[in-house]
mmCIF file of C-alpha atoms and ligand atoms in Angstrom:
data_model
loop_
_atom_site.group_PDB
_atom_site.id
_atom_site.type_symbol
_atom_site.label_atom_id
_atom_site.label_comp_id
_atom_site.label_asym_id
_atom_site.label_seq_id
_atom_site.Cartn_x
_atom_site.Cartn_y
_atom_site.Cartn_z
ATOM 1 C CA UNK Q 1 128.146 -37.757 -143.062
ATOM 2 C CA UNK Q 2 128.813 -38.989 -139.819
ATOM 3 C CA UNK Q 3 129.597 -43.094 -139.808
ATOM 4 C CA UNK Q 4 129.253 -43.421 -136.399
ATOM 5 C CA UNK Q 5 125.648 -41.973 -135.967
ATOM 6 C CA UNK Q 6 124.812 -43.911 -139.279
ATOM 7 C CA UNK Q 7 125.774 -46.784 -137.179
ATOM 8 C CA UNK Q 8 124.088 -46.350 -134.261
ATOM 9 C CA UNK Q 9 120.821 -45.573 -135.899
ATOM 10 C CA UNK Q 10 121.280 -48.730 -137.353
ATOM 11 C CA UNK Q 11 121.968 -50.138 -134.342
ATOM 12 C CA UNK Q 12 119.063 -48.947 -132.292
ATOM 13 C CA UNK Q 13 116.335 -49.989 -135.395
ATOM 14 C CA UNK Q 14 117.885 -53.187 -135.330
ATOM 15 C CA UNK Q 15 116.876 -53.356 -131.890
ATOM 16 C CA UNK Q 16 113.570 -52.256 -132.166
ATOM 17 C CA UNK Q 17 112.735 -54.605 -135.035
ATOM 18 C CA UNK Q 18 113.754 -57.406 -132.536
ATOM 19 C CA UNK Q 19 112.100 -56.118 -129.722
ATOM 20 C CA UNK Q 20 108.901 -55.512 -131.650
ATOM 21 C CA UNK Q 21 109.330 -59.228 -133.148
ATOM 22 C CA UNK Q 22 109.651 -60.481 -129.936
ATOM 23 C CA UNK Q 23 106.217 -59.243 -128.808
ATOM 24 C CA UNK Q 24 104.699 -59.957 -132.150
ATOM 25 C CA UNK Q 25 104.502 -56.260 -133.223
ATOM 26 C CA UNK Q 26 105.099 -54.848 -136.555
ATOM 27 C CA UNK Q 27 108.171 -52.971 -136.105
ATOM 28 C CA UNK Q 28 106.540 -49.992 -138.284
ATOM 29 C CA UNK Q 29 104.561 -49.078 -135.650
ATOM 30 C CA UNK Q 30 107.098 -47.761 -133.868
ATOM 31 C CA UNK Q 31 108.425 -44.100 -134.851
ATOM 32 C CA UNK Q 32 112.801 -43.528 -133.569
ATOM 33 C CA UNK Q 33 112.433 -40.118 -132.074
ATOM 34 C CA UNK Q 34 116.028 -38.621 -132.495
ATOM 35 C CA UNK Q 35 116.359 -36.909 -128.816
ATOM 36 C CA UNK Q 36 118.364 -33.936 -130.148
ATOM 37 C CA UNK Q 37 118.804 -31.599 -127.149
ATOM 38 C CA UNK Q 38 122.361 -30.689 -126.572
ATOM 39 C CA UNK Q 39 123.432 -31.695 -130.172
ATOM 40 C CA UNK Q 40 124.343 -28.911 -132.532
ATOM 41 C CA UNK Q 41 122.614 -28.760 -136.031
ATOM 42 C CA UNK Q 42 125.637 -30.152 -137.942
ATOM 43 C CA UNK Q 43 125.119 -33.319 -136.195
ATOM 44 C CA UNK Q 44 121.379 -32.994 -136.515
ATOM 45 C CA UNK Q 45 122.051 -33.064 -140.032
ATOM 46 C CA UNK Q 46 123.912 -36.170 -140.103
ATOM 47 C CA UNK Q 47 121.618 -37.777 -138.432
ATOM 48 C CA UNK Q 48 118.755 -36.684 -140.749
ATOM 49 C CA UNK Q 49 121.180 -37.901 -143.978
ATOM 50 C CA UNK Q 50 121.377 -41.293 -141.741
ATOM 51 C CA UNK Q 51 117.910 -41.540 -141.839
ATOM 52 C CA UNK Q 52 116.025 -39.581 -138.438
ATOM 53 C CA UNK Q 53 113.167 -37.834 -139.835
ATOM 54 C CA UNK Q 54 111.952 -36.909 -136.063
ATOM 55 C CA UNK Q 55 113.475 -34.796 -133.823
ATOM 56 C CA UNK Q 56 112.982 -34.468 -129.847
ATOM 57 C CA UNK Q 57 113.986 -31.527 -128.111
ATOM 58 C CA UNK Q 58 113.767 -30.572 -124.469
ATOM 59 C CA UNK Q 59 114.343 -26.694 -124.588
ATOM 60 C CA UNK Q 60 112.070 -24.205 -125.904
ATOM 61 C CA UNK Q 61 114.040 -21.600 -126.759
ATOM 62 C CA UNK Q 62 117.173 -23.746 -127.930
ATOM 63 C CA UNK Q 63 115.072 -25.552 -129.822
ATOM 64 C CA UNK Q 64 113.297 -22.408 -131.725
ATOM 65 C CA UNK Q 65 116.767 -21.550 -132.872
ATOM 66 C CA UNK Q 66 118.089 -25.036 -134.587
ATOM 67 C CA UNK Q 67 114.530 -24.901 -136.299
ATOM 68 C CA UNK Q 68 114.905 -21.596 -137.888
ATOM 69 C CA UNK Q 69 118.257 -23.241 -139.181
ATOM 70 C CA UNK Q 70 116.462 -26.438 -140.475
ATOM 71 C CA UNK Q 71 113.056 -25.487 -141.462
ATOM 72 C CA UNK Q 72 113.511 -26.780 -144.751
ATOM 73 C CA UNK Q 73 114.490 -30.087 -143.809
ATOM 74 C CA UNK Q 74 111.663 -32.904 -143.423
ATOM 75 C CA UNK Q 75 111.198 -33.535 -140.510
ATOM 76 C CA UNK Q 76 109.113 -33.882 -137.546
ATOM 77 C CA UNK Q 77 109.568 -31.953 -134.358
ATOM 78 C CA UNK Q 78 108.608 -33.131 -131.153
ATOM 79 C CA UNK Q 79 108.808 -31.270 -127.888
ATOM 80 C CA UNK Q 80 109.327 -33.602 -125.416
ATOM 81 C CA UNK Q 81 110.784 -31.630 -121.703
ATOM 82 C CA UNK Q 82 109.297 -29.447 -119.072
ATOM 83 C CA UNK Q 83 107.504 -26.809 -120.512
ATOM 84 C CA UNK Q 84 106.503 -23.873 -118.855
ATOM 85 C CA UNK Q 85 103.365 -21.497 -119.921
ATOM 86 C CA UNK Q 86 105.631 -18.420 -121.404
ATOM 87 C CA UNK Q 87 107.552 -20.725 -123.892
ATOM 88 C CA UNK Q 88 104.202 -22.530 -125.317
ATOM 89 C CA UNK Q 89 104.800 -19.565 -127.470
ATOM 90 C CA UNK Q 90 108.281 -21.013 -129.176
ATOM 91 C CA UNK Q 91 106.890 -24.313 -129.190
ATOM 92 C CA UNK Q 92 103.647 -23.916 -131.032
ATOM 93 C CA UNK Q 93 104.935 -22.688 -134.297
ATOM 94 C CA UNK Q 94 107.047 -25.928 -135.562
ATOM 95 C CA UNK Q 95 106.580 -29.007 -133.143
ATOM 96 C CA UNK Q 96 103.726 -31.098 -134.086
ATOM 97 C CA UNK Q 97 103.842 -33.019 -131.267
ATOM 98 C CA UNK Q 98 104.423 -31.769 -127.589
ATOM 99 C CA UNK Q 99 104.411 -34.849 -124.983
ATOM 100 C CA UNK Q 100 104.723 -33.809 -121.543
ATOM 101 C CA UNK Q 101 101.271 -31.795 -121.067
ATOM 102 C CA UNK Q 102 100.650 -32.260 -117.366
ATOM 103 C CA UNK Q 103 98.289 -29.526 -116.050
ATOM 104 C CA UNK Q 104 94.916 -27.691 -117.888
ATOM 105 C CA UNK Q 105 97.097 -24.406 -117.522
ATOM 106 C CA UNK Q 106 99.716 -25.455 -119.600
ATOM 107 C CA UNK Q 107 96.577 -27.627 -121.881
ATOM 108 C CA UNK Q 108 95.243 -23.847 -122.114
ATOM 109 C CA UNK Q 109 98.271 -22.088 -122.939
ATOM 110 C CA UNK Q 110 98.832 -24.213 -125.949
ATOM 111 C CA UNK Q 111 94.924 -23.898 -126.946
ATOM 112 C CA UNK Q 112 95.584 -20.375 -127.607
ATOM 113 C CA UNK Q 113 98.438 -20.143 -129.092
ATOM 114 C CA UNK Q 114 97.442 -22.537 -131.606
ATOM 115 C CA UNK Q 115 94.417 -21.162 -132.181
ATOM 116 C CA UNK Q 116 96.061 -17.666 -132.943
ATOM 117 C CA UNK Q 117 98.555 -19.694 -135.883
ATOM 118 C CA UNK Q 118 95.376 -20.928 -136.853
ATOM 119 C CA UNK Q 119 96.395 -24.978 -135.902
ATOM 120 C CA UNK Q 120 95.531 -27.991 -134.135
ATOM 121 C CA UNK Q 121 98.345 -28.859 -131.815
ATOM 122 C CA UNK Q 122 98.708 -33.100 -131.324
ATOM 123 C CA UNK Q 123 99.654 -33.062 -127.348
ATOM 124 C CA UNK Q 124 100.288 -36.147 -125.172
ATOM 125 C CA UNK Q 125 99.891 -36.271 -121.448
ATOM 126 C CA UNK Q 126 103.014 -36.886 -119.415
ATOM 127 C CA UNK Q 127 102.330 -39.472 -116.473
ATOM 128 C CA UNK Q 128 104.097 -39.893 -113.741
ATOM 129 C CA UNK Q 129 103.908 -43.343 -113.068
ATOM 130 C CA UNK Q 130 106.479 -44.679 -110.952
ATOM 131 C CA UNK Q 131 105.670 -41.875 -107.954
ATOM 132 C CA UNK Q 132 109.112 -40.629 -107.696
ATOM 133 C CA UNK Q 133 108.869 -36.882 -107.021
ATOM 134 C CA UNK Q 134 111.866 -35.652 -109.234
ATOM 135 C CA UNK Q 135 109.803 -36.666 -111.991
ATOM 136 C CA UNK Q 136 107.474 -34.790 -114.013
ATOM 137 C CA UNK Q 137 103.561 -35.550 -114.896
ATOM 138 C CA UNK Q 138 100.303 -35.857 -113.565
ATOM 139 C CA UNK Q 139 99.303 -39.151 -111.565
ATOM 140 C CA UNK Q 140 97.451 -41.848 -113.210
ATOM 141 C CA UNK Q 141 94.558 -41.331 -111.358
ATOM 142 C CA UNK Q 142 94.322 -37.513 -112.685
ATOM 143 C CA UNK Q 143 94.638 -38.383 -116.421
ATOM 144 C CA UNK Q 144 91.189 -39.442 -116.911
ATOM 145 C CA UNK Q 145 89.828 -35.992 -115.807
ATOM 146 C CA UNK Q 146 92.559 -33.852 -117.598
ATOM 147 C CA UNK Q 147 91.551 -36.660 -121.064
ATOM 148 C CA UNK Q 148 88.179 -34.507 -120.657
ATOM 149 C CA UNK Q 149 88.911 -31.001 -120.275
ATOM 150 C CA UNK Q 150 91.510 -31.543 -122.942
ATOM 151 C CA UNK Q 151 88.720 -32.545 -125.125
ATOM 152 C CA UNK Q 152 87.110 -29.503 -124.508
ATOM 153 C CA UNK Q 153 89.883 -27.479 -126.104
ATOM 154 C CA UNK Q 154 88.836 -26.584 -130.134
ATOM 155 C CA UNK Q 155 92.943 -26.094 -131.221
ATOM 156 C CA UNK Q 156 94.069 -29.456 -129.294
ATOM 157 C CA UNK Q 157 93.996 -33.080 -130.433
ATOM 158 C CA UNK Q 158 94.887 -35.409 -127.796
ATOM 159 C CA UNK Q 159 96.592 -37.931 -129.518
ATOM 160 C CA UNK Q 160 98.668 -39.869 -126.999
ATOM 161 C CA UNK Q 161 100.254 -40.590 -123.109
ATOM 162 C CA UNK Q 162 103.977 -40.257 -122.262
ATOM 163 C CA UNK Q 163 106.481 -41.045 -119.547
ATOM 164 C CA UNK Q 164 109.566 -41.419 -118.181
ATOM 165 C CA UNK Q 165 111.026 -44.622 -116.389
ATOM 166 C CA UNK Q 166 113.910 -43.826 -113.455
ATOM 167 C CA UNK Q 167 117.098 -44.726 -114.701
ATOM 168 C CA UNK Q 168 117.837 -48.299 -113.166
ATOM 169 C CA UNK Q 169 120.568 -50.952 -114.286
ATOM 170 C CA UNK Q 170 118.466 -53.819 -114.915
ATOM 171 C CA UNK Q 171 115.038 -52.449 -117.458
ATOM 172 C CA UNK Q 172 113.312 -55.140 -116.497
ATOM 173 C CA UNK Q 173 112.900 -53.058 -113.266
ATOM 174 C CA UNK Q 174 110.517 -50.639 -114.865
ATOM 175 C CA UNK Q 175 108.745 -52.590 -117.198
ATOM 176 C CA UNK Q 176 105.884 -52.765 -114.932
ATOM 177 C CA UNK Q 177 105.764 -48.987 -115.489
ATOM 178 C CA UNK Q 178 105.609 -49.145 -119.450
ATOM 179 C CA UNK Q 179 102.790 -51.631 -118.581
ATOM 180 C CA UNK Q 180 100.308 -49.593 -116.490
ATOM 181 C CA UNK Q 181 100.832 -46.668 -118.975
ATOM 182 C CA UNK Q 182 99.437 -49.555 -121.704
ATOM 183 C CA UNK Q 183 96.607 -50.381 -118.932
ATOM 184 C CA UNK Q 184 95.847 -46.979 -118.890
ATOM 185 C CA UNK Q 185 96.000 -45.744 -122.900
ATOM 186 C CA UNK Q 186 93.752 -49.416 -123.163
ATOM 187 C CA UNK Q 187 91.416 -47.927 -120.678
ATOM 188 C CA UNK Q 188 90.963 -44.158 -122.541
ATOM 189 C CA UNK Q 189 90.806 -45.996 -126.294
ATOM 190 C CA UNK Q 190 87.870 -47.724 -124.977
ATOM 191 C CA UNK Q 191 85.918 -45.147 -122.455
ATOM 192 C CA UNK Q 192 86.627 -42.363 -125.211
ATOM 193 C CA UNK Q 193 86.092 -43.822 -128.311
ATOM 194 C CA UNK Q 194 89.651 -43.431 -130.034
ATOM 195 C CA UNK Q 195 90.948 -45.717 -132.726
ATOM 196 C CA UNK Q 196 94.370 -45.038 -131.580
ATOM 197 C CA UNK Q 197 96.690 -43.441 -128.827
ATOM 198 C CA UNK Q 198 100.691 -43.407 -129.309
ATOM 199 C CA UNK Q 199 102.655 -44.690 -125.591
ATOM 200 C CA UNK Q 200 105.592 -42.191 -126.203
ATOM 201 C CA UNK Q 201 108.054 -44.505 -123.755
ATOM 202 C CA UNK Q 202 111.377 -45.736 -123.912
ATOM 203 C CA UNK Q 203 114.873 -43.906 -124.016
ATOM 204 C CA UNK Q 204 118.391 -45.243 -124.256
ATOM 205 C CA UNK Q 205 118.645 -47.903 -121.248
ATOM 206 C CA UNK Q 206 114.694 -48.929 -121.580
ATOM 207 C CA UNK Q 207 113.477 -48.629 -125.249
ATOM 208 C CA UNK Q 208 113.795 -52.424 -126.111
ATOM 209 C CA UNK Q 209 111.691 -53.004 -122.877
ATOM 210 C CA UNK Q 210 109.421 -50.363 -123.904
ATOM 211 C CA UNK Q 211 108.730 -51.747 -127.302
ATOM 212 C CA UNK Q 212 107.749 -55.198 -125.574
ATOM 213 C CA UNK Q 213 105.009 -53.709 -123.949
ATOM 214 C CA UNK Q 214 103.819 -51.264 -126.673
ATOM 215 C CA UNK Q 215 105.520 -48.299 -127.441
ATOM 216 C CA UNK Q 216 104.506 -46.145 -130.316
ATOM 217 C CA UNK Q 217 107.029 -43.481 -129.724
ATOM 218 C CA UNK Q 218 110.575 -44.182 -128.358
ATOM 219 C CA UNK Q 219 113.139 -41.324 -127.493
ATOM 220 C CA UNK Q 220 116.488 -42.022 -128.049
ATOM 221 C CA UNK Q 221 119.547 -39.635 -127.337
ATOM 222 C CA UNK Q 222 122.423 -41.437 -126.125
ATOM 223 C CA UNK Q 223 122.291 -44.036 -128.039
ATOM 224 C CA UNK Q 224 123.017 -42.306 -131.445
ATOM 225 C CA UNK Q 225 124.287 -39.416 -130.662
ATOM 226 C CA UNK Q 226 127.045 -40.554 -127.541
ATOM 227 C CA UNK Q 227 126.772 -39.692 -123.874
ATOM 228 C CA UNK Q 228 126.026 -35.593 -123.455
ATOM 229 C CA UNK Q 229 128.201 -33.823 -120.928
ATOM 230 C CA UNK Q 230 125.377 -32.186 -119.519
HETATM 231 C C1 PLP G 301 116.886 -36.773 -122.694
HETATM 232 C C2 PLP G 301 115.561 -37.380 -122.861
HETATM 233 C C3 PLP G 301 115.415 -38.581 -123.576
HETATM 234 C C4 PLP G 301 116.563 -39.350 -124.191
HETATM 235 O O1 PLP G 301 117.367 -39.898 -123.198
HETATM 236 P P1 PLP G 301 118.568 -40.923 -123.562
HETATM 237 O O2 PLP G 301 118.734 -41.706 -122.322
HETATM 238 O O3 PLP G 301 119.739 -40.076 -123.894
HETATM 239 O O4 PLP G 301 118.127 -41.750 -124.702
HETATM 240 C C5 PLP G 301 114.127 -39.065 -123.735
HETATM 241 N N1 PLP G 301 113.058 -38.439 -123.210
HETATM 242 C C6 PLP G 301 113.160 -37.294 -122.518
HETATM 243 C C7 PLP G 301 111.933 -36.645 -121.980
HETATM 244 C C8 PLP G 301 114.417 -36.735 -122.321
HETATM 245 O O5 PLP G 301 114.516 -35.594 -121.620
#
C-alpha cells in the first residue's frame, strides 16, 4: 500500500471536514472523487485500499480499459472530461455518473445507449461559468432549457450541475463562480421540483473554497496522487 497516497487522502478529508465545518455543513455530504486519469491501476488500487471508493476519469477509452481490470472492485466511476458522441459508447457501460453533458446531442447519445444496456444513466450538466472560451460547458443562461429536454429523455436522470474554475493563485478569486453555480442548482431545485442536485466543483487548488459554498462532489487529482506530467 502506498503511504504517501494514504496520506494525502487523509490530508485532503481533513480539509474538507474543515471546510465543510466552516460553512456549517456536514462533512458527509460531500463525496472525494479520486481524479484518476493518467494514474495506472496499481496506484488506483492503493488508493482504493486507502480508502477512494470513487473514481474520476477524463478519457473514454483509457478509462474502459482500467475498468475491465477493476470491475470487481467497489467502486464508483465517474466520467468527468470532454466527451464526444462516438465514445458515449465506452462510457455508458460502467460510469454511473457522467458530469460534463453540455449539448442535447451528446444528452441523446447517452439516452440511447443506455437505453440499449437497459439503464438509467445519472448525468450532470457542465457550465461554463466564468466565460473563458478554453473552457468547456454550456452558459448559464442555456441550462434551464437543456434541464427540460433532458427531462424528456426516458434512460437519463438528471441528477446534478458541474464546472470548472480557471486555475488562479489566490481561490478566493473564483469563489464567486462556485457561488452562481449554487444560485443556479437553488434556482432548478425549486422551478423543477427536485429534492436534491449534487454541485460537482472543486479540484486540487479550489476544493476547500468549493466546499464553502456547497459542493456535493469535489475532484481531486493532484492532491493525492502528485503532480501528472501531462
Ligand atoms: C483533471 C481534472 C480534475 C482534477 O484536477 P486536479 O487539479 O489535479 O485536482 C478535476 N476535474 C476535471 C474535469 C479534470 O479534468
Amino acid at each position: 500500500m502506498s503511504i504517501s497516497i494514504c496520506d494525502n487522502v487523509r490530508d485532503v478529508l481533513r480539509r474538507i471536514e474543515k471546510s465543510a465545518r466552516r460553512a456549517g455543513r456536514n462533512p458527509k455530504e460531500v463525496t472525494l472523487i479520486g481524479v484518476t486519469k493518467t494514474v495506472d491501476v496499481a496506484r488506483m488500487l492503493s488508493a482504493f485500499e486507502c480508502g477512494i471508493t470513487h473514481f474520476g476519469e477524463n478519457r473514454a477509452q483509457s478509462a474502459r480499459k482500467k475498468w475491465e481490470e477493476l470491475k470487481d472492485l467497489p467502486v464508483t466511476w465517474h466520467f468527468i472530461g470532454n466527451l464526444q458522441r462516438n465514445k458515449v459508447k465506452y462510457v455508458v457501460r460502467f460510469c454511473e455518473f457522467i458530469h460534463s453533458v453540455e449539448s442535447l446531442e451528446l444528452a441523446r447519445e447517452i439516452n440511447k445507449r443506455a437505453e440499449q444496456l437497459g439503464k438509467v444513466q445519472k448525468i450532470m450538466i457542465e457550465v461554463n461559468i466564468s466565460g473563458e472560451e478554453t473552457k468547456h460547458g454550456i452558459k448559464p443562461e442555456e441550462v434551464e432549457n437543456l434541464v427540460m429536454e433532458i427531462e424528456k429523455l426516458p434512460n437519463l436522470k438528471f441528477v446534478g450541475l458541474m464546472t470548472m474554475a480557471p486555475f488562479v493563485e489566490d481561490p478566493e478569486e473564483v469563489r464567486w463562480i462556485f457561488r452562481k453555480l449554487r444560485e443556479l442548482r437553488d434556482d432548478i431545485l425549486k422551478r423543477h421540483g427536485y429534492d436534491f442536485l449534487h454541485l460537482s466543483m472543486g479540484m486540487t487548488n479550489d476544493f476547500e473554497v468549493a466546499v464553502e459554498e456547497g459542493a456535493t462532489m469535489v475532484r481531486i487529482g493532484t492532491a493525492i496522487f502528485g503532480r501528472r506530467d501531462e
